[in-house]
CSV table of C-alpha atoms and ligand atoms in Angstrom, one decimal:
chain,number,residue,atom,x,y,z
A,8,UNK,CA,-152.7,-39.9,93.6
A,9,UNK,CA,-154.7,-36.6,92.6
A,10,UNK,CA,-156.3,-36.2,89.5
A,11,UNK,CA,-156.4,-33.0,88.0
A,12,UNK,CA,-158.3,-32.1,84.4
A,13,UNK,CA,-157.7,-29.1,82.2
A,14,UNK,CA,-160.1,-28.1,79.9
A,15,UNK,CA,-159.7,-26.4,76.2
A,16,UNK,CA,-160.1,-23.1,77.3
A,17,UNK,CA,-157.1,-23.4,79.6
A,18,UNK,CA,-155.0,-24.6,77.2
A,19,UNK,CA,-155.8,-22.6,74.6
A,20,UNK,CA,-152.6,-20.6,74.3
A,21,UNK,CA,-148.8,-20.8,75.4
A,22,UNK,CA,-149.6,-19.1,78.3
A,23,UNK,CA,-152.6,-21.4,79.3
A,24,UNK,CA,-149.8,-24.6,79.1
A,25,UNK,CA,-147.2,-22.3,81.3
A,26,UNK,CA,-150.2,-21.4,84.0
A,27,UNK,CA,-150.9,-25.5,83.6
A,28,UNK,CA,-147.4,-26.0,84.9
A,29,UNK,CA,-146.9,-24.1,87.1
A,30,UNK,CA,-150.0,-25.8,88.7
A,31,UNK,CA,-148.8,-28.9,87.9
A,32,UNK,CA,-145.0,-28.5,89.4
A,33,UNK,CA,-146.8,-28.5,92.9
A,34,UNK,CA,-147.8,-32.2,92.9
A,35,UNK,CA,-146.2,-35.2,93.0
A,36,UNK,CA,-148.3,-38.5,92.0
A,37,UNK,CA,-150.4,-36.8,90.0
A,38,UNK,CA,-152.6,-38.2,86.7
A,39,UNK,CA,-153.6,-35.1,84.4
A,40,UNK,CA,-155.9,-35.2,81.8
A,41,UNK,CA,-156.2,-33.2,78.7
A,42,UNK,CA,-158.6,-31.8,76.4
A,43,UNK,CA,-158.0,-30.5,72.9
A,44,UNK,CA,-156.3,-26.9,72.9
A,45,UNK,CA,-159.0,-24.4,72.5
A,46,UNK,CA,-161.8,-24.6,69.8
A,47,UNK,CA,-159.6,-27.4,68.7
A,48,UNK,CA,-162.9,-30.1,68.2
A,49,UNK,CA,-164.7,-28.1,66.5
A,50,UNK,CA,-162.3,-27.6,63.7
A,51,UNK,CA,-161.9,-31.3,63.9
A,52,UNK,CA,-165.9,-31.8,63.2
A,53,UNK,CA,-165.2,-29.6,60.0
A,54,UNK,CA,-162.9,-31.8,59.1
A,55,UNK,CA,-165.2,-34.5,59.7
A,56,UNK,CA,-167.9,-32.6,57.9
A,57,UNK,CA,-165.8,-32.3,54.8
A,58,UNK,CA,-165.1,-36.3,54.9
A,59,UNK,CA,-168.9,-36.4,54.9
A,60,UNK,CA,-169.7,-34.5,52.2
A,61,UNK,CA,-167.0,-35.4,50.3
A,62,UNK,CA,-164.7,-32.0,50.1
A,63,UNK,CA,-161.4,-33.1,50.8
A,64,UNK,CA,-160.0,-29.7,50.0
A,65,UNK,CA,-162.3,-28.2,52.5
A,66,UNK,CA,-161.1,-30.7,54.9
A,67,UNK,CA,-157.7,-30.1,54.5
A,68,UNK,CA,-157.5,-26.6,54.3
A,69,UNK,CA,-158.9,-27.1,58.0
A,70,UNK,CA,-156.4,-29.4,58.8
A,71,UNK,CA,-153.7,-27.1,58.0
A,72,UNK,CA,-155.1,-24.8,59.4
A,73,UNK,CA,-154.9,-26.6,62.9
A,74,UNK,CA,-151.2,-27.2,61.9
A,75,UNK,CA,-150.5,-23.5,62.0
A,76,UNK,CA,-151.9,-23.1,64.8
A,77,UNK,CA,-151.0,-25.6,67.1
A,78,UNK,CA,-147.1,-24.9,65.5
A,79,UNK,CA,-147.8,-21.3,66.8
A,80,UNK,CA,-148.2,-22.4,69.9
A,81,UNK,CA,-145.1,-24.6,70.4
A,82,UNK,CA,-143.0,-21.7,68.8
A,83,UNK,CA,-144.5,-19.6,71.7
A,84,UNK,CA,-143.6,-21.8,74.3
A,85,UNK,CA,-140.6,-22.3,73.5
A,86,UNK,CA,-139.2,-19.0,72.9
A,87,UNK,CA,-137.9,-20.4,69.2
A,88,UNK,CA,-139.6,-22.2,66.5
A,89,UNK,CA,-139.2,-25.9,67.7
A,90,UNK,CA,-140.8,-28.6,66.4
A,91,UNK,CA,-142.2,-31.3,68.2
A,92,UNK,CA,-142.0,-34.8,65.9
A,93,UNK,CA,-144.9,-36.7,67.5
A,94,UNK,CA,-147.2,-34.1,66.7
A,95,UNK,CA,-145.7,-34.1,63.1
A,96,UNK,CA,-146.9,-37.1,63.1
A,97,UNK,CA,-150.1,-36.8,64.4
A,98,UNK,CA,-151.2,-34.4,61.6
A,99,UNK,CA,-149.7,-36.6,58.7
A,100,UNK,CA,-151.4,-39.5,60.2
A,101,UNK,CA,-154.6,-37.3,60.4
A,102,UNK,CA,-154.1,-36.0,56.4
A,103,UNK,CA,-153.8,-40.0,55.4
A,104,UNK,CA,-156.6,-40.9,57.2
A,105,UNK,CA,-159.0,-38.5,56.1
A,106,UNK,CA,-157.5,-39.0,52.3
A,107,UNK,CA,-158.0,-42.7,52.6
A,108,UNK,CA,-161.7,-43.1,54.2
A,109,UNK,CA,-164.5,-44.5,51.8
A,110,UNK,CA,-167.0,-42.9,53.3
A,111,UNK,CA,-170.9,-44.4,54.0
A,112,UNK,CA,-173.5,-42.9,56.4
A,113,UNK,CA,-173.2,-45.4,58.4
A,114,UNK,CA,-170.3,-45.4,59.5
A,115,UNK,CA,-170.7,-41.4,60.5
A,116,UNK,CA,-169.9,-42.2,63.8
A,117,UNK,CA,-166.9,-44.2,63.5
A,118,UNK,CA,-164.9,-41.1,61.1
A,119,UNK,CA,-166.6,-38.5,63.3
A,120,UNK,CA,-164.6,-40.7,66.3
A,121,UNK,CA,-161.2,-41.1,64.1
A,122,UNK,CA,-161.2,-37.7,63.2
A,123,UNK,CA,-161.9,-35.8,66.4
A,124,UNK,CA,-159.8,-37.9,68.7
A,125,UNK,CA,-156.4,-36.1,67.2
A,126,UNK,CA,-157.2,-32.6,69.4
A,127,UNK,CA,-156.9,-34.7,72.5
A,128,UNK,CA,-153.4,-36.6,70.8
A,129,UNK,CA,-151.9,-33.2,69.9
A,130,UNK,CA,-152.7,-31.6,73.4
A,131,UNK,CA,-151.1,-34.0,75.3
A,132,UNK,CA,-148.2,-34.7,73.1
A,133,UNK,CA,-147.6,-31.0,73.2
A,134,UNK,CA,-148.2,-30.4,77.3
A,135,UNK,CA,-145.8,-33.4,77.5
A,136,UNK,CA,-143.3,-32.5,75.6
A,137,UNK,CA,-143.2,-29.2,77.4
A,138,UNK,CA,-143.0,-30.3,80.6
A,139,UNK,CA,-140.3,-32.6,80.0
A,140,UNK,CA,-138.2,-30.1,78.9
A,141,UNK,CA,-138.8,-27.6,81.2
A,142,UNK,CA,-137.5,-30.2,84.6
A,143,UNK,CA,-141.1,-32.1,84.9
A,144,UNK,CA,-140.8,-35.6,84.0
A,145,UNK,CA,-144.1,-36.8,83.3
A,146,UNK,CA,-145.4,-40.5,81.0
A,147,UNK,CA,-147.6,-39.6,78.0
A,148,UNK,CA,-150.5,-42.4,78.4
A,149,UNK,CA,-152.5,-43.7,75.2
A,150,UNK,CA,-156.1,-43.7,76.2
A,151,UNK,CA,-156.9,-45.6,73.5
A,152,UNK,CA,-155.0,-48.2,74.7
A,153,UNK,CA,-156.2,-48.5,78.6
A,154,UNK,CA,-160.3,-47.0,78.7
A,155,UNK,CA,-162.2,-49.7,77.2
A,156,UNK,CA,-165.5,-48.2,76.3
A,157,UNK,CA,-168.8,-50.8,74.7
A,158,UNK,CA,-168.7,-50.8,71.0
A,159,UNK,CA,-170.7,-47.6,70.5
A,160,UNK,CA,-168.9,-44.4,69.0
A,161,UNK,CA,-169.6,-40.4,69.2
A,162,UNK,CA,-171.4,-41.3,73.0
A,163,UNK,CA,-169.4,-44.3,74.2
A,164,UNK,CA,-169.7,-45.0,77.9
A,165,UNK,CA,-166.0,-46.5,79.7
A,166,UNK,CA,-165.9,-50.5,80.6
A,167,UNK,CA,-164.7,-49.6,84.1
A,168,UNK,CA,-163.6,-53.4,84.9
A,169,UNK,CA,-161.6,-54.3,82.0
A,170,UNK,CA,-160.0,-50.7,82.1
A,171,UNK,CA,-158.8,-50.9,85.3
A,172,UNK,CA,-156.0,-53.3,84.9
A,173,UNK,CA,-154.9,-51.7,81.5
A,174,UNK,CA,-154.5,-48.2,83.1
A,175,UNK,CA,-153.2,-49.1,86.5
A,176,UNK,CA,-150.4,-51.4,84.4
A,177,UNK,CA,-149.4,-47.6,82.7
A,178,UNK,CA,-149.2,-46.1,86.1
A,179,UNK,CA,-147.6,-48.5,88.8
A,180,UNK,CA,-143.9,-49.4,88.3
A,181,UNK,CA,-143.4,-46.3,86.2
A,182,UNK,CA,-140.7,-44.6,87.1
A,183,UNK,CA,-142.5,-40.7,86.5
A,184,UNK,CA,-144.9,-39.5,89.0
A,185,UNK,CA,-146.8,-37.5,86.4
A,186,UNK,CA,-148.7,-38.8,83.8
A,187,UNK,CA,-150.6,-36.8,81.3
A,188,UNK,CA,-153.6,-38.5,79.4
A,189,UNK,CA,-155.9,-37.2,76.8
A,190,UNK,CA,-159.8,-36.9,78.1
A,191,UNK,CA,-162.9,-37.5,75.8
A,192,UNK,CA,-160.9,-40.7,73.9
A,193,UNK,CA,-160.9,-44.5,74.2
A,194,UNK,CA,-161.4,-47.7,72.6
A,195,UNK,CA,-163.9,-50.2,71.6
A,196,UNK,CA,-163.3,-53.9,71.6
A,197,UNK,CA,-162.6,-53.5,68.5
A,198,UNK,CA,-159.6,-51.4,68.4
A,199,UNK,CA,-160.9,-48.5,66.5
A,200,UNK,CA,-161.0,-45.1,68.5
A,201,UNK,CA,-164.0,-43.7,70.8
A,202,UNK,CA,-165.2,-40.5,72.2
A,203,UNK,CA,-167.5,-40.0,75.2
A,204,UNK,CA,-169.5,-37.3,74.2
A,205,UNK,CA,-168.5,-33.4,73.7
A,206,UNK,CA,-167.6,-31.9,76.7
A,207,UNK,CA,-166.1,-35.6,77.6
A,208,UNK,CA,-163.1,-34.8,79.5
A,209,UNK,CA,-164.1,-34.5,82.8
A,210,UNK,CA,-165.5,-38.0,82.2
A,211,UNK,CA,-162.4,-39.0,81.8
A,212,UNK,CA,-160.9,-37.8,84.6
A,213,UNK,CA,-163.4,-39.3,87.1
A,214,UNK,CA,-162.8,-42.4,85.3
A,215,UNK,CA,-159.0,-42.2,86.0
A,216,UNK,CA,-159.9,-41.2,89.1
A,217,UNK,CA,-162.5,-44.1,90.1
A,218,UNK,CA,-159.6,-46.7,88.6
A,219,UNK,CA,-156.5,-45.0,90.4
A,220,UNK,CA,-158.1,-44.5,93.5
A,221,UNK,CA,-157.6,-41.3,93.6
A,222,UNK,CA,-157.8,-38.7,96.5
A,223,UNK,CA,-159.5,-36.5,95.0
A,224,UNK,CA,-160.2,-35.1,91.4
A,225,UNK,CA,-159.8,-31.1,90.2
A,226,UNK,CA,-161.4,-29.2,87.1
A,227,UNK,CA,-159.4,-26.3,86.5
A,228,UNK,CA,-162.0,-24.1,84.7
A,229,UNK,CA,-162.1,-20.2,83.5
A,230,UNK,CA,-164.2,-19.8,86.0
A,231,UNK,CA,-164.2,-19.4,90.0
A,232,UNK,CA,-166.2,-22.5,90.7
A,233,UNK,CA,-169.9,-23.6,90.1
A,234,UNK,CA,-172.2,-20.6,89.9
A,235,UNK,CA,-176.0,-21.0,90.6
A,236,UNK,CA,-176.6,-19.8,86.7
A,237,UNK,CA,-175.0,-19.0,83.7
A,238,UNK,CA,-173.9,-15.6,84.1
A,239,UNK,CA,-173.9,-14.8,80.3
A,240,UNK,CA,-177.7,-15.0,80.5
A,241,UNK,CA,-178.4,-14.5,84.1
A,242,UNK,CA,-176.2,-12.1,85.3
A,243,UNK,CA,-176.9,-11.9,89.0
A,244,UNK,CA,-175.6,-15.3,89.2
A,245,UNK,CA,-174.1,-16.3,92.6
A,246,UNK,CA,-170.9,-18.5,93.7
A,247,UNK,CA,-171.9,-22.0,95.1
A,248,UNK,CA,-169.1,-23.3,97.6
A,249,UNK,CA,-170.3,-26.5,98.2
A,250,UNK,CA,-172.8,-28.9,96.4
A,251,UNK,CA,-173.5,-32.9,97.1
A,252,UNK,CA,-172.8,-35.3,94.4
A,253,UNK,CA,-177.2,-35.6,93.9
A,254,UNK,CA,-177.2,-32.1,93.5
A,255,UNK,CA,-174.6,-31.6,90.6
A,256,UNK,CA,-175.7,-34.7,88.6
A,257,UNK,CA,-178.8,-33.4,88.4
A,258,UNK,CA,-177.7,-30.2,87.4
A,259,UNK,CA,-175.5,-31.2,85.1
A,260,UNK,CA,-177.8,-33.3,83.5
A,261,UNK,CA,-180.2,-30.8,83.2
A,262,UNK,CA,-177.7,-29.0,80.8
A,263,UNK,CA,-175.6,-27.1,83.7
A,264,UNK,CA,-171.9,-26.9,81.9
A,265,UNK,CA,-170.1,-27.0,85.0
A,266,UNK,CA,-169.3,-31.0,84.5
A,267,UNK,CA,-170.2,-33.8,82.2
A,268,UNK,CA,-173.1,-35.7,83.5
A,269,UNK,CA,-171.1,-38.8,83.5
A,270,UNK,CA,-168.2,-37.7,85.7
A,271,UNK,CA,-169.8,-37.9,89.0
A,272,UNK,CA,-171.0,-41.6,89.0
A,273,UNK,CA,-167.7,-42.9,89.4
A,274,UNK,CA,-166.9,-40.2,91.7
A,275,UNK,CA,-169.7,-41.1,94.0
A,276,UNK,CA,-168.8,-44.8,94.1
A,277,UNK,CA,-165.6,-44.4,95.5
A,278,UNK,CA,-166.3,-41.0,97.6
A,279,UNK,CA,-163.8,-39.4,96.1
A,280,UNK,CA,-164.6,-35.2,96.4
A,281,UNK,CA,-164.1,-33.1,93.1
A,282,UNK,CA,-162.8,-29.8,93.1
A,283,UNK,CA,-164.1,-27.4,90.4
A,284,UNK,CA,-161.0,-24.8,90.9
A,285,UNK,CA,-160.5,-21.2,89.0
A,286,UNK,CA,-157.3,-21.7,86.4
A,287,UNK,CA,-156.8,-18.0,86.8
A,288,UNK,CA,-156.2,-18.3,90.5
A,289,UNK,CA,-154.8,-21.1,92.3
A,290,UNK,CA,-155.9,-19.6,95.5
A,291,UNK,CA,-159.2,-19.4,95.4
A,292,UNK,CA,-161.2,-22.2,96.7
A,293,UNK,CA,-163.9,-22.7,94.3
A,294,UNK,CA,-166.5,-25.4,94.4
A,295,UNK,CA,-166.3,-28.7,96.3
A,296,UNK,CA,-169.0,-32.0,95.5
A,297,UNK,CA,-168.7,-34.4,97.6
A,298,UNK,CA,-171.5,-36.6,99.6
A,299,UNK,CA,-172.3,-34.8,102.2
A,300,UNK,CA,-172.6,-31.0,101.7
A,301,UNK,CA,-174.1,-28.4,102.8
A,302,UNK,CA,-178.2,-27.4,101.8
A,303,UNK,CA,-177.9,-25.1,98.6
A,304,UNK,CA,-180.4,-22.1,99.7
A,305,UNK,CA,-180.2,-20.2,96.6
A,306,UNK,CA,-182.4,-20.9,93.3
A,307,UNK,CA,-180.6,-22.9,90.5
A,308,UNK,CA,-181.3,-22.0,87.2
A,309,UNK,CA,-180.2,-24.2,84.1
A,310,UNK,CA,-180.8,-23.6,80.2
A,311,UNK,CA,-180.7,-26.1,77.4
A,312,UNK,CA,-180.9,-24.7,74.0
A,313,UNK,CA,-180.9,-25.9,70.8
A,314,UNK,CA,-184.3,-28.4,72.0
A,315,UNK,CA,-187.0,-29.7,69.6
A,316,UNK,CA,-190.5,-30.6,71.3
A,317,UNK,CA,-191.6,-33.4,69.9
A,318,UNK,CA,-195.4,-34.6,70.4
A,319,UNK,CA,-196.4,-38.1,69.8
A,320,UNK,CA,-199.5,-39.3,69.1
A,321,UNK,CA,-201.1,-43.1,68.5
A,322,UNK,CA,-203.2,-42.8,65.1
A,323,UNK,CA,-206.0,-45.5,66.7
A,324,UNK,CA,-206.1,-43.8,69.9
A,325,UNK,CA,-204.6,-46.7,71.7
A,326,UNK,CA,-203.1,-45.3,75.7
A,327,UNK,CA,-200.0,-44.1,75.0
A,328,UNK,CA,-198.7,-44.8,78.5
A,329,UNK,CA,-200.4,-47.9,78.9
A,330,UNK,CA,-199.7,-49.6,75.7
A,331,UNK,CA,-197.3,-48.1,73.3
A,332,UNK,CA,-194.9,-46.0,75.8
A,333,UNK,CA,-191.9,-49.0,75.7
A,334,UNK,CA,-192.1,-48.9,72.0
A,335,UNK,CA,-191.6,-45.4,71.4
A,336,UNK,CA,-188.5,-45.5,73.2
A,337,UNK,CA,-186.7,-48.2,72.4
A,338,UNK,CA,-187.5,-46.5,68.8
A,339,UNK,CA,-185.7,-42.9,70.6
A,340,UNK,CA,-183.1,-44.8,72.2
A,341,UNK,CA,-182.1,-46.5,68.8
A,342,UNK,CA,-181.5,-43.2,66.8
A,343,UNK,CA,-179.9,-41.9,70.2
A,344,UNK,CA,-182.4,-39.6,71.2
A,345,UNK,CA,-182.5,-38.7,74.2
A,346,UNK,CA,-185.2,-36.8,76.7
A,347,UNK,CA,-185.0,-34.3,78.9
A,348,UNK,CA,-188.5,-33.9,79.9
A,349,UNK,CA,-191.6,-36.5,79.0
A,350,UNK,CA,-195.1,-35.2,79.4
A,351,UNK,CA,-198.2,-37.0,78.6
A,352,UNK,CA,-202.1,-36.9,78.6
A,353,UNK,CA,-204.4,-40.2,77.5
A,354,UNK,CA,-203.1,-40.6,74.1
A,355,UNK,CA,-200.6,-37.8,73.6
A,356,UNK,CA,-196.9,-37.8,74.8
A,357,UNK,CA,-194.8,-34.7,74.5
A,358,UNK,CA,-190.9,-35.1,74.5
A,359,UNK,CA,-188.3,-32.1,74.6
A,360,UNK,CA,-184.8,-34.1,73.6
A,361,UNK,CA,-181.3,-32.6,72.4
A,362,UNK,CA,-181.3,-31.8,68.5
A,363,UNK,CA,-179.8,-34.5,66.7
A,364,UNK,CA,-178.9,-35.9,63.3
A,365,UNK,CA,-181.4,-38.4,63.6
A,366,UNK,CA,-184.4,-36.5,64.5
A,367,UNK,CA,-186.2,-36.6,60.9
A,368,UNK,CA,-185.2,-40.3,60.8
A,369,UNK,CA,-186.9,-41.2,63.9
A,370,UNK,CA,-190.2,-39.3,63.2
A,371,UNK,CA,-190.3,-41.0,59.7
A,372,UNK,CA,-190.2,-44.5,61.9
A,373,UNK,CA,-193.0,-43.2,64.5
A,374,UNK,CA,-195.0,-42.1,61.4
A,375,UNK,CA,-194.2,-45.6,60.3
A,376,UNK,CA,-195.0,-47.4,63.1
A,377,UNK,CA,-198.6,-45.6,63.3
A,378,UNK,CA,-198.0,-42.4,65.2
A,379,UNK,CA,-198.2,-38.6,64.3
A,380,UNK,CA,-195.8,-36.7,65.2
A,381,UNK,CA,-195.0,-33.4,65.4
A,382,UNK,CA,-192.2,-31.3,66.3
A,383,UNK,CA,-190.9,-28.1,66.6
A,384,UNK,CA,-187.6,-27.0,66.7
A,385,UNK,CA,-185.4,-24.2,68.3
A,386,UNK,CA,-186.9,-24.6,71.7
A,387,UNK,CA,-185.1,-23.9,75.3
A,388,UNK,CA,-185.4,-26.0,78.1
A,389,UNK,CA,-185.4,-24.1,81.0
A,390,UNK,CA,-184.8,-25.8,84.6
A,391,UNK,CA,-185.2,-24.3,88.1
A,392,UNK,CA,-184.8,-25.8,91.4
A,393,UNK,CA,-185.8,-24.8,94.4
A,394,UNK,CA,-188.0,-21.7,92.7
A,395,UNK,CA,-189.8,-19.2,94.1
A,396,UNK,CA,-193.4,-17.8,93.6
A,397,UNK,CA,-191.3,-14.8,92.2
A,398,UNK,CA,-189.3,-17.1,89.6
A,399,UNK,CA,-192.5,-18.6,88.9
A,400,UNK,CA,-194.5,-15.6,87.8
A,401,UNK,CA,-191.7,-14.6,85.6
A,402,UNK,CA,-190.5,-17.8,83.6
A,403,UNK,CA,-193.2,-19.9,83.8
A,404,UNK,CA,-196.0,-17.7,82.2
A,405,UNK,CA,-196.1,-15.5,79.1
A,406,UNK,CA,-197.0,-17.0,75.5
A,407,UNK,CA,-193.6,-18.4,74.4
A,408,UNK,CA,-194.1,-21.0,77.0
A,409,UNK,CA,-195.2,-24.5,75.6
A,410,UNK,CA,-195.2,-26.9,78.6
A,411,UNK,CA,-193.8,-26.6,82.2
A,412,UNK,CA,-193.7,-29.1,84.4
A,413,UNK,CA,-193.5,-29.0,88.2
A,414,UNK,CA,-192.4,-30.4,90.9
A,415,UNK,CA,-192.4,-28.8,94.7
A,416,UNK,CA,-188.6,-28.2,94.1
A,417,UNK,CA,-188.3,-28.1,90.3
A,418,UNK,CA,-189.9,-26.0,87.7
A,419,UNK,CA,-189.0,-27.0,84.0
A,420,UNK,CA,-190.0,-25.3,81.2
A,421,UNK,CA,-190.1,-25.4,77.7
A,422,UNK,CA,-189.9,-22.4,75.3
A,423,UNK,CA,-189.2,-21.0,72.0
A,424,UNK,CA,-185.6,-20.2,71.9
A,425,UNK,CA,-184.3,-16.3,71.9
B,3,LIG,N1,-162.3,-31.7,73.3
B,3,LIG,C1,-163.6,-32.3,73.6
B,3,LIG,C2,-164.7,-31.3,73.3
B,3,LIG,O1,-164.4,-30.1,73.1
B,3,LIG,C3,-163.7,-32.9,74.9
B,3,LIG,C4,-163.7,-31.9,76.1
B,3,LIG,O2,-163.4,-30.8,75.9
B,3,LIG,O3,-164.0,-32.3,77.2
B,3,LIG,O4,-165.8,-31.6,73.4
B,4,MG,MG1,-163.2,-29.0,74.8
């Protein structure tokens, strides 16, 4: 069994689901997962933000509007308008749903989940659909149904052990040999609907992956493989043809968006190599991560935006370290904060962590708790490993620099954002 994911952007059109398979129509035993088409989640967070402030015009409008355009695709594919009656569904389930919700803050994260998990149920019931009629047999899979996640929605992390037997009962004895599955969704213990974090998918498919046994797992991005920057900011950015599984979690936690930074822990457990392949081109090699790999020799660089530096201080002086440094982040970890870069003198600590809806809530419960706190907002964190002197001169100095932090191989820097 191979496991192959396909990302928005590839499916964002007719032609995105045709180049899928005719990707697709070259494997047999093969588990494919799905994202939503295009900027499909986004709309879906609209929607979502409508529920929230109570505009159900506003979030139907949006809903129609994903409708349309998911109907213009079919029509396209198809040669004919053609209508597809499990995605009918899908979007009348989605209208009564978001009609029918009594909204309260807290429960933000359980509509956000509800609500955003229909991209991935349209995708696949549309991909599906397609590739059954055009001579590829294939089992649409529920993913609600067989990735147990913990109880925790927006962010939830996969129960690999009661999974398993749920998703390998889908898969053996069927009589397909292609089954396509919706990334980014599961469910909690109880029953209601899960995502795993934006960008989820990949996740996903490491997770089908780890439970199938797969040998080996693909990302089909737009773009030739894993590049040492982002070439939309840096543009002499460089092809990387092989990189070990340390190398691309850390880069990918550092806010690379080749992969998810969940994908390759279930990867590495079971050795199985991921493929990051160009969607454009099937025969171009791209990027293999695997355990062993070759040294990368070139500089990496990685920027997070959207940061806020936060700076922590104990009002009576106590050591933050020493005394008060477990407290503050069990406080963090319970609005779901998280750091990407701690820094600390005697009784200061200095955080840079993703922007957040909880951010103003957590520094009212430091203040509370008998901290000040400050933060600013709108910074960049900026990571670099294996710098040079030369990349050191020109990132690491210069006013809009507010901490850096380094290492012999890693230079990370926080700045005001451009
Ligand atoms: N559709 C989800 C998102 O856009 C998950 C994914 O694409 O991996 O975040
Ligand atoms: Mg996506």
């Amino acid at each position: 069994m191979k496991v192959y994911k396909f990302g928005g952007a590839s499916v964002k059109n007719a032609d995105g689901v045709r180049n899928l398979r005719s990707i697709v129509s070259d494997e047999e035993n093969l588990f494919v997962i799905v994202s939503a088409m295009g900027k499909t989640t986004n709309a879906l967070e609209r929607v979502f933000a409508g529920v929230q402030k109570g505009d159900l015009a506003f979030s139907n409008a949006e809903i129609e509007a994903l409708r349309a355009s998911h109907a213009a695709i079919i029509d396209d594919l198809y040669h004919e308008p053609h209508r597809i009656e499990a995605v009918d569904a899908l979007f009348d389930e989605l209208e009564k749903l978001v009609a029918d919700i009594k909204y309260r803050d807290e429960d933000a994260e359980l509509w956000y989940d509800a609500i955003v998990s229909y991209g991935e149920l349209v995708s696949t019931r549309i991909i599906s659909d397609y590739l059954n009629h055009s001579g590829l047999p294939n089992k649409w899979i529920d993913m609600r149904r067989c990735i147990v996640t913990q109880q925790r929605h927006k962010d939830a992390s996969v129960d690999l052990e009661a999974s398993t037997p749920l998703l390998r009962a889908e898969v053996n004895g069927a009589r397909e040999k292609v089954f396509i599955g919706q990334g980014f969704i599961g469910g909690a213990p109880d029953g209601t609907t899960t995502t795993l974090g934006r960008e989820g998918s990949d996740y996903s498919a490491a997770v089908a992956a780890y439970i199938l046994d797969a040998e080996s797992m693909a990302v089909w991005k737009d773009v030739d493989g894993v590049l040492n920057a982002d070439p939309k900011i840096f543009p002499d950015a460089q092809h990387i043809a092989e990189l070990s599984y340390l190398d691309a979690i850390e880069l990918a936690y550092s806010g690379a968006q080749i992969i998810h930074p969940k994908t390759i822990k279930p990867l590495q457990n079971k050795n199985i190599p991921l493929y990051v392949r160009p969607f454009g081109d099937k025969r171009k090699p791209g990027t293999v991560i695997r355990g062993i790999s070759a040294r990368v020799d070139i500089p990496i660089l990685i920027l997070k935006r959207d940061q806020v530096l936060i700076n922590v201080r104990p009002r009576d002086f106590s050591f933050v370290l020493e005394e008060r440094l477990a407290e503050i982040f069990s406080l963090l970890a319970r609005y779901r904060i998280k750091s990407h870069l701690v820094n600390n003198s005697a009784v200061n600590l200095s955080l840079c962590v993703d922007n957040s809806w909880h951010i103003s809530e957590a520094m009212k419960a430091l203040r509370a708790d008998g901290f000040d706190v400050m933060h600013i907002e709108g910074m960049e964190l900026l990571t670099i490993r294996g710098y040079t002197t030369e990349l050191f001169d020109r990132y690491a100095l210069g006013r809009d620099v507010y901490l850096r932090q380094a290492t012999q191989s890693t230079l990370r820097i926080v700045r005001k954002g451009k």
